[in-house]
GROMACS .gro file of C-alpha atoms in nm:
model
  363
    1MET     CA    1   0.092  -2.048  -4.552
    2ARG     CA    2   0.032  -2.364  -4.351
    3LEU     CA    3  -0.090  -2.384  -3.998
    4ARG     CA    4   0.194  -2.442  -3.751
    5HIS     CA    5   0.140  -2.563  -3.394
    6ALA     CA    6   0.363  -2.382  -3.146
    7ALA     CA    7   0.334  -2.151  -2.850
    8PHE     CA    8   0.385  -1.779  -2.875
    9VAL     CA    9   0.318  -1.467  -2.677
   10ILE     CA   10   0.121  -1.169  -2.795
   11ALA     CA   11   0.133  -0.860  -2.577
   12LEU     CA   12  -0.127  -0.596  -2.644
   13PHE     CA   13  -0.127  -0.250  -2.499
   14CYS     CA   14  -0.244   0.100  -2.584
   15ALA     CA   15   0.046   0.338  -2.640
   16SER     CA   16   0.143   0.657  -2.814
   17TRP     CA   17   0.224   0.615  -3.183
   18ALA     CA   18   0.478   0.897  -3.161
   19ALA     CA   19   0.660   0.731  -2.872
   20GLU     CA   20   0.696   0.408  -3.069
   21GLN     CA   21   0.844   0.600  -3.363
   22ALA     CA   22   1.135   0.713  -3.143
   23ARG     CA   23   1.282   0.359  -3.149
   24ALA     CA   24   1.190   0.287  -3.511
   25GLN     CA   25   1.429   0.168  -3.782
   26ASP     CA   26   1.701   0.009  -3.574
   27TRP     CA   27   1.925  -0.269  -3.694
   28VAL     CA   28   1.963  -0.528  -3.418
   29TYR     CA   29   2.291  -0.712  -3.376
   30ARG     CA   30   2.300  -1.011  -3.144
   31VAL     CA   31   2.631  -1.016  -2.958
   32GLN     CA   32   2.874  -1.302  -3.028
   33PRO     CA   33   3.163  -1.404  -2.797
   34GLY     CA   34   3.442  -1.145  -2.813
   35ASP     CA   35   3.227  -0.860  -2.947
   36THR     CA   36   3.265  -0.506  -2.811
   37LEU     CA   37   3.085  -0.183  -2.896
   38TRP     CA   38   3.414  -0.047  -3.030
   39ASN     CA   39   3.450  -0.336  -3.277
   40LEU     CA   40   3.087  -0.314  -3.384
   41CYS     CA   41   3.119   0.057  -3.454
   42ILE     CA   42   3.438   0.006  -3.658
   43GLN     CA   43   3.277  -0.271  -3.863
   44TYR     CA   44   2.930  -0.131  -3.926
   45THR     CA   45   2.932   0.249  -3.883
   46ALA     CA   46   3.132   0.564  -3.962
   47VAL     CA   47   2.989   0.776  -3.678
   48LYS     CA   48   3.248   0.959  -3.470
   49GLY     CA   49   3.228   0.857  -3.105
   50CYS     CA   50   2.988   0.578  -3.201
   51TRP     CA   51   3.090   0.336  -2.926
   52LYS     CA   52   3.003   0.590  -2.656
   53GLU     CA   53   2.672   0.689  -2.813
   54LEU     CA   54   2.586   0.325  -2.878
   55GLY     CA   55   2.641   0.242  -2.512
   56VAL     CA   56   2.401   0.518  -2.405
   57TYR     CA   57   2.149   0.418  -2.673
   58ASN     CA   58   2.143   0.061  -2.542
   59ASP     CA   59   2.194   0.142  -2.172
   60ILE     CA   60   2.526  -0.049  -2.164
   61ARG     CA   61   2.794   0.075  -1.927
   62ASP     CA   62   3.058  -0.197  -1.953
   63ASP     CA   63   3.172  -0.219  -2.315
   64ARG     CA   64   3.382  -0.531  -2.255
   65GLY     CA   65   3.136  -0.714  -2.034
   66ILE     CA   66   2.850  -0.760  -2.279
   67GLN     CA   67   2.704  -1.108  -2.252
   68PRO     CA   68   2.675  -1.314  -2.574
   69GLY     CA   69   2.315  -1.314  -2.697
   70THR     CA   70   2.255  -0.950  -2.595
   71ASP     CA   71   2.067  -0.746  -2.857
   72ILE     CA   72   2.245  -0.425  -2.960
   73ARG     CA   73   2.023  -0.176  -3.143
   74ILE     CA   74   2.205   0.038  -3.401
   75PRO     CA   75   2.011   0.322  -3.571
   76VAL     CA   76   1.991   0.266  -3.946
   77ALA     CA   77   2.115   0.623  -4.007
   78TRP     CA   78   2.452   0.526  -3.850
   79LEU     CA   79   2.517   0.226  -4.075
   80LEU     CA   80   2.769   0.222  -4.360
   81GLU     CA   81   2.522   0.020  -4.565
   82ILE     CA   82   2.152  -0.039  -4.515
   83PRO     CA   83   2.110  -0.415  -4.453
   84LEU     CA   84   1.899  -0.628  -4.684
   85VAL     CA   85   1.659  -0.825  -4.466
   86GLY     CA   86   1.414  -0.998  -4.700
   87LYS     CA   87   1.308  -1.092  -5.051
   88VAL     CA   88   0.978  -1.047  -5.234
   89LEU     CA   89   0.831  -1.387  -5.321
   90ASN     CA   90   0.544  -1.260  -5.534
   91VAL     CA   91   0.341  -0.947  -5.602
   92GLN     CA   92  -0.011  -0.909  -5.735
   93GLY     CA   93  -0.151  -0.569  -5.834
   94ALA     CA   94  -0.029  -0.227  -5.722
   95VAL     CA   95   0.221  -0.240  -5.433
   96THR     CA   96   0.490   0.026  -5.380
   97TYR     CA   97   0.792   0.070  -5.153
   98GLN     CA   98   1.005   0.356  -5.024
   99LEU     CA   99   1.362   0.309  -4.903
  100GLN     CA  100   1.359   0.621  -4.688
  101PRO     CA  101   1.090   0.863  -4.566
  102GLY     CA  102   1.020   1.123  -4.834
  103SER     CA  103   1.171   0.922  -5.119
  104ASN     CA  104   0.968   0.850  -5.431
  105PRO     CA  105   0.747   0.538  -5.413
  106LEU     CA  106   0.861   0.267  -5.654
  107PRO     CA  107   0.674  -0.041  -5.779
  108LEU     CA  108   0.748  -0.356  -5.580
  109ALA     CA  109   0.855  -0.653  -5.794
  110ALA     CA  110   0.892  -1.027  -5.737
  111GLY     CA  111   1.250  -1.130  -5.661
  112GLN     CA  112   1.340  -0.786  -5.526
  113ASP     CA  113   1.547  -0.752  -5.208
  114ILE     CA  114   1.390  -0.568  -4.913
  115ALA     CA  115   1.606  -0.324  -4.718
  116LEU     CA  116   1.570  -0.245  -4.350
  117GLY     CA  117   1.346   0.058  -4.303
  118SER     CA  118   1.147   0.002  -4.624
  119LEU     CA  119   0.790   0.130  -4.628
  120LEU     CA  120   0.546  -0.095  -4.818
  121VAL     CA  121   0.207   0.031  -4.934
  122SER     CA  122  -0.051  -0.197  -5.094
  123ARG     CA  123  -0.361  -0.050  -5.250
  124GLU     CA  124  -0.557  -0.302  -5.451
  125GLY     CA  125  -0.256  -0.533  -5.452
  126SER     CA  126  -0.081  -0.780  -5.222
  127ALA     CA  127   0.272  -0.914  -5.168
  128ALA     CA  128   0.431  -1.219  -5.008
  129ILE     CA  129   0.774  -1.154  -4.852
  130GLN     CA  130   1.036  -1.377  -4.695
  131LEU     CA  131   1.206  -1.210  -4.396
  132GLY     CA  132   1.528  -1.365  -4.273
  133ASN     CA  133   1.540  -1.743  -4.270
  134HIS     CA  134   1.237  -1.822  -4.057
  135SER     CA  135   0.954  -1.578  -4.131
  136GLN     CA  136   0.712  -1.513  -4.412
  137ILE     CA  137   0.446  -1.244  -4.434
  138LEU     CA  138   0.152  -1.172  -4.662
  139LEU     CA  139   0.070  -0.803  -4.697
  140ARG     CA  140  -0.296  -0.782  -4.788
  141PRO     CA  141  -0.464  -0.501  -4.989
  142ASN     CA  142  -0.502  -0.148  -4.846
  143SER     CA  143  -0.217  -0.182  -4.596
  144VAL     CA  144   0.082   0.028  -4.486
  145LEU     CA  145   0.377  -0.162  -4.338
  146ARG     CA  146   0.733  -0.064  -4.241
  147ILE     CA  147   1.024  -0.303  -4.178
  148ASP     CA  148   1.159  -0.152  -3.858
  149THR     CA  149   1.421  -0.386  -3.711
  150MET     CA  150   1.598  -0.705  -3.807
  151SER     CA  151   1.878  -0.876  -3.619
  152VAL     CA  152   2.177  -1.086  -3.713
  153GLY     CA  153   2.337  -1.355  -3.500
  154GLU     CA  154   2.180  -1.673  -3.632
  155SER     CA  155   2.309  -1.893  -3.350
  156ALA     CA  156   2.074  -1.717  -3.109
  157GLY     CA  157   1.785  -1.668  -3.347
  158GLN     CA  158   1.662  -1.354  -3.517
  159THR     CA  159   1.458  -1.060  -3.396
  160SER     CA  160   1.226  -0.881  -3.638
  161THR     CA  161   0.990  -0.589  -3.589
  162LEU     CA  162   0.726  -0.468  -3.833
  163ARG     CA  163   0.511  -0.158  -3.796
  164LEU     CA  164   0.159  -0.199  -3.937
  165ASP     CA  165   0.014   0.151  -3.960
  166SER     CA  166  -0.310   0.029  -4.117
  167GLY     CA  167  -0.449  -0.273  -4.298
  168GLU     CA  168  -0.379  -0.643  -4.250
  169VAL     CA  169  -0.077  -0.871  -4.247
  170GLU     CA  170  -0.057  -1.247  -4.210
  171VAL     CA  171   0.255  -1.385  -4.041
  172GLU     CA  172   0.410  -1.730  -4.035
  173VAL     CA  173   0.719  -1.796  -3.821
  174LYS     CA  174   0.874  -2.142  -3.829
  175PRO     CA  175   0.817  -2.302  -3.487
  176GLU     CA  176   1.154  -2.480  -3.482
  177SER     CA  177   1.339  -2.147  -3.492
  178ARG     CA  178   1.426  -1.936  -3.189
  179SER     CA  179   1.335  -1.619  -3.375
  180ARG     CA  180   1.124  -1.347  -3.216
  181PHE     CA  181   0.883  -1.163  -3.443
  182GLU     CA  182   0.683  -0.854  -3.349
  183VAL     CA  183   0.410  -0.662  -3.531
  184HIS     CA  184   0.348  -0.313  -3.388
  185THR     CA  185   0.029  -0.118  -3.458
  186PRO     CA  186  -0.090   0.218  -3.319
  187SER     CA  187  -0.277   0.032  -3.044
  188ALA     CA  188  -0.106  -0.304  -2.996
  189ILE     CA  189   0.204  -0.521  -3.020
  190ALA     CA  190   0.199  -0.887  -3.127
  191ALA     CA  191   0.515  -1.078  -3.033
  192VAL     CA  192   0.561  -1.439  -3.145
  193ARG     CA  193   0.802  -1.729  -3.147
  194GLY     CA  194   0.687  -1.973  -3.412
  195THR     CA  195   0.325  -1.977  -3.525
  196GLN     CA  196   0.076  -1.837  -3.776
  197TYR     CA  197  -0.161  -1.551  -3.708
  198ARG     CA  198  -0.328  -1.242  -3.853
  199VAL     CA  199  -0.301  -0.882  -3.735
  200VAL     CA  200  -0.546  -0.614  -3.851
  201SER     CA  201  -0.488  -0.246  -3.771
  202LEU     CA  202  -0.812  -0.046  -3.787
  203ARG     CA  203  -0.703   0.318  -3.788
  204GLU     CA  204  -1.057   0.456  -3.810
  205GLU     CA  205  -1.143   0.274  -3.485
  206ASP     CA  206  -0.796   0.313  -3.326
  207SER     CA  207  -0.801  -0.059  -3.257
  208THR     CA  208  -0.620  -0.380  -3.340
  209ARG     CA  209  -0.765  -0.725  -3.400
  210GLY     CA  210  -0.556  -1.040  -3.370
  211GLU     CA  211  -0.664  -1.385  -3.486
  212VAL     CA  212  -0.461  -1.688  -3.383
  213LEU     CA  213  -0.455  -1.984  -3.619
  214ALA     CA  214  -0.207  -2.191  -3.416
  215GLY     CA  215  -0.031  -2.155  -3.083
  216LEU     CA  216  -0.105  -2.045  -2.728
  217VAL     CA  217  -0.138  -1.672  -2.667
  218ALA     CA  218  -0.063  -1.482  -2.347
  219VAL     CA  219  -0.231  -1.141  -2.366
  220GLU     CA  220  -0.109  -0.859  -2.143
  221ALA     CA  221  -0.278  -0.520  -2.106
  222GLY     CA  222  -0.274  -0.436  -1.738
  223SER     CA  223  -0.380  -0.794  -1.676
  224ARG     CA  224  -0.285  -1.125  -1.833
  225LEU     CA  225  -0.496  -1.396  -1.993
  226ASP     CA  226  -0.419  -1.700  -2.204
  227VAL     CA  227  -0.573  -1.727  -2.549
  228PRO     CA  228  -0.558  -2.071  -2.714
  229ALA     CA  229  -0.541  -2.139  -3.086
  230GLY     CA  230  -0.869  -2.079  -3.263
  231PHE     CA  231  -0.947  -1.760  -3.071
  232GLY     CA  232  -0.915  -1.388  -3.144
  233VAL     CA  233  -0.877  -1.077  -2.933
  234LYS     CA  234  -0.932  -0.705  -2.989
  235ALA     CA  235  -0.746  -0.411  -2.836
  236LYS     CA  236  -0.885  -0.058  -2.852
  237ALA     CA  237  -0.698   0.251  -2.738
  238GLY     CA  238  -0.825   0.381  -2.403
  239GLU     CA  239  -1.038   0.074  -2.330
  240PRO     CA  240  -0.982  -0.252  -2.138
  241LEU     CA  241  -0.863  -0.543  -2.346
  242GLY     CA  242  -1.151  -0.754  -2.472
  243GLN     CA  243  -1.195  -1.117  -2.373
  244PRO     CA  244  -1.081  -1.385  -2.619
  245ARG     CA  245  -1.347  -1.465  -2.875
  246LYS     CA  246  -1.377  -1.808  -3.036
  247LEU     CA  247  -1.316  -1.796  -3.407
  248LEU     CA  248  -1.573  -1.957  -3.634
  249ASP     CA  249  -1.498  -2.306  -3.765
  250PRO     CA  250  -1.355  -2.343  -4.116
  251PRO     CA  251  -1.621  -2.367  -4.389
  252ARG     CA  252  -1.701  -2.717  -4.512
  253PHE     CA  253  -1.712  -2.726  -4.891
  254THR     CA  254  -1.968  -2.953  -5.053
  255GLN     CA  255  -1.700  -3.085  -5.293
  256ALA     CA  256  -1.343  -3.204  -5.231
  257ARG     CA  257  -1.226  -3.026  -5.547
  258ILE     CA  258  -1.376  -2.866  -5.856
  259ASP     CA  259  -1.272  -2.928  -6.218
  260ALA     CA  260  -1.518  -2.752  -6.445
  261PRO     CA  261  -1.552  -2.478  -6.708
  262LEU     CA  262  -1.697  -2.136  -6.626
  263PRO     CA  263  -1.942  -2.026  -6.511
  264LEU     CA  264  -1.936  -2.234  -6.194
  265THR     CA  265  -2.061  -2.212  -5.836
  266VAL     CA  266  -1.865  -2.298  -5.522
  267ARG     CA  267  -2.080  -2.402  -5.225
  268TRP     CA  268  -2.015  -2.471  -4.857
  269ASP     CA  269  -2.230  -2.556  -4.554
  270ASN     CA  270  -2.408  -2.265  -4.390
  271ASP     CA  271  -2.297  -2.140  -4.046
  272PRO     CA  272  -2.576  -1.952  -3.863
  273GLN     CA  273  -2.314  -1.753  -3.666
  274ALA     CA  274  -2.154  -1.614  -3.982
  275VAL     CA  275  -2.269  -1.283  -4.128
  276SER     CA  276  -2.050  -1.325  -4.437
  277TRP     CA  277  -1.763  -1.525  -4.583
  278GLN     CA  278  -1.435  -1.428  -4.743
  279VAL     CA  279  -1.285  -1.637  -5.021
  280ASP     CA  280  -0.926  -1.570  -5.127
  281VAL     CA  281  -0.823  -1.681  -5.475
  282TYR     CA  282  -0.457  -1.787  -5.501
  283ALA     CA  283  -0.265  -1.896  -5.808
  284GLY     CA  284  -0.203  -2.271  -5.814
  285GLY     CA  285   0.086  -2.406  -5.609
  286GLU     CA  286   0.176  -2.370  -5.242
  287ASN     CA  287   0.334  -2.025  -5.282
  288GLY     CA  288   0.101  -1.888  -5.549
  289GLU     CA  289   0.020  -1.518  -5.525
  290LEU     CA  290  -0.306  -1.382  -5.386
  291LEU     CA  291  -0.507  -1.289  -5.695
  292ASP     CA  292  -0.833  -1.169  -5.543
  293SER     CA  293  -1.040  -1.154  -5.223
  294LEU     CA  294  -1.413  -1.202  -5.264
  295ARG     CA  295  -1.697  -1.156  -5.015
  296SER     CA  296  -2.029  -1.337  -5.008
  297ASN     CA  297  -2.332  -1.301  -4.782
  298GLN     CA  298  -2.448  -1.650  -4.874
  299PRO     CA  299  -2.274  -1.989  -4.839
  300ARG     CA  300  -2.193  -1.991  -5.209
  301LEU     CA  301  -1.982  -1.802  -5.461
  302ASP     CA  302  -2.043  -1.766  -5.833
  303LEU     CA  303  -1.727  -1.748  -6.045
  304GLU     CA  304  -1.749  -1.618  -6.400
  305SER     CA  305  -1.424  -1.440  -6.488
  306LEU     CA  306  -1.126  -1.663  -6.401
  307ASP     CA  307  -0.879  -1.762  -6.670
  308GLU     CA  308  -0.833  -2.127  -6.755
  309GLY     CA  309  -0.593  -2.294  -6.510
  310CYS     CA  310  -0.568  -2.416  -6.151
  311TYR     CA  311  -0.619  -2.216  -5.832
  312ARG     CA  312  -0.646  -2.249  -5.455
  313LEU     CA  313  -0.958  -2.111  -5.288
  314VAL     CA  314  -0.916  -2.032  -4.918
  315ALA     CA  315  -1.243  -1.955  -4.738
  316ARG     CA  316  -1.321  -1.829  -4.387
  317ALA     CA  317  -1.637  -1.722  -4.210
  318ILE     CA  318  -1.675  -1.375  -4.053
  319ASP     CA  319  -1.880  -1.322  -3.738
  320GLY     CA  320  -2.084  -1.022  -3.626
  321GLU     CA  321  -1.784  -0.862  -3.448
  322GLY     CA  322  -1.569  -0.875  -3.760
  323PHE     CA  323  -1.346  -1.162  -3.648
  324ASN     CA  324  -1.232  -1.384  -3.936
  325GLY     CA  325  -1.251  -1.755  -3.862
  326LEU     CA  326  -1.034  -2.055  -3.936
  327GLU     CA  327  -0.958  -2.135  -4.297
  328GLN     CA  328  -1.046  -2.416  -4.535
  329GLU     CA  329  -0.882  -2.470  -4.873
  330LEU     CA  330  -1.040  -2.599  -5.196
  331PRO     CA  331  -0.845  -2.686  -5.512
  332LEU     CA  332  -1.012  -2.553  -5.827
  333CYS     CA  333  -0.923  -2.601  -6.193
  334VAL     CA  334  -1.106  -2.398  -6.459
  335LEU     CA  335  -1.135  -2.615  -6.770
  336PRO     CA  336  -1.183  -2.501  -7.131
  337PRO     CA  337  -1.546  -2.478  -7.240
  338PRO     CA  338  -1.675  -2.794  -7.409
  339PRO     CA  339  -1.663  -2.789  -7.791
  340VAL     CA  340  -1.979  -2.679  -7.966
  341GLU     CA  341  -2.144  -2.976  -8.133
  342GLU     CA  342  -2.269  -2.906  -8.486
  343GLU     CA  343  -2.604  -3.053  -8.576
  344PRO     CA  344  -2.593  -3.299  -8.871
  345PHE     CA  345  -2.709  -3.153  -9.200
  346ASP     CA  346  -3.064  -3.255  -9.295
  347TYR     CA  347  -3.056  -3.338  -9.665
  348ARG     CA  348  -3.431  -3.396  -9.665
  349ILE     CA  349  -3.473  -3.019  -9.672
  350VAL     CA  350  -3.245  -2.971  -9.975
  351LEU     CA  351  -3.336  -3.266 -10.196
  352PRO     CA  352  -3.689  -3.144 -10.294
  353TRP     CA  353  -3.542  -2.810 -10.402
  354LEU     CA  354  -3.276  -2.986 -10.607
  355ALA     CA  355  -3.539  -3.197 -10.776
  356THR     CA  356  -3.749  -2.891 -10.863
  357LEU     CA  357  -3.440  -2.710 -10.999
  358ALA     CA  358  -3.348  -3.008 -11.214
  359LEU     CA  359  -3.701  -3.027 -11.358
  360ILE     CA  360  -3.689  -2.656 -11.450
  361LEU     CA  361  -3.355  -2.699 -11.627
  362ILE     CA  362  -3.485  -2.997 -11.826
  363LEU     CA  363  -3.787  -2.803 -11.943
   0.00000   0.00000   0.00000
């Protein structure tokens, strides 16, 4: 994912996880001219008395006076068909999905369609997913994510909501779109319109950490503050929102690229503020899958087990509060080992023995 420069808003607040679940798994329809609740119910649901219930659910009293661009939330359980809202770009390692709560987990595969309401669980694996036309996410290892809402109505942009129960997700929303994208965690909500950022849900701490790679952030949690690109913020349940913290600069590699056989060592300049570094190994190409995430306590990384081929290394420094810094990329190609050179045969060792053998045969 590339850095994109655009403004977005991230609202963080401490709230009940159970209360958020009450509005989970809604399909969002963005009203077009001429739409009514009656027509929407006929087209998308088979629920008796739907148009009345839908009006109450969305706090709409005048069925025929709905303004174009209004979001209408329809519970997934009412729909004739569960909408497909995304496609899996690539998968690495063990990642599973469930279509409905209680259903059997199934392996996630590249090229697979993602349905609204799907629950994604990564263990040692990762997955890149395209959502709608304007958003892409990377689900990192040891994460639990549900696709809660997705809207239609392209003329007015799309609305998407993800629920990150635990783990980490990276989000990229195209800045030229008018789409709204939200990531909910047990302790925070991140709402964006075009940018790239990371959200980490730390269940053991009941906290959320956000790291902004591009864009301007307005943080609200009883008060409001602006967080520019290159800063992070942490929200913890029951505590005041922390002040924005400057993210560490991207590591500076000592080489522009590496083309060498294994074993090899990747080095970068030391940062005295960093306690460690993370290096992600991606398959070659812009959309290559995440193959591994490696940690180092020194400004270097020894690589000994990669297959021959080309990769992208993406490194970032980590400070003492756990915030991950800005990223730097290094192209790397692992070459075949050099051929083993055979030493020339020394005939001076053999000739005396041949001469002695010949003399014996003559005698």
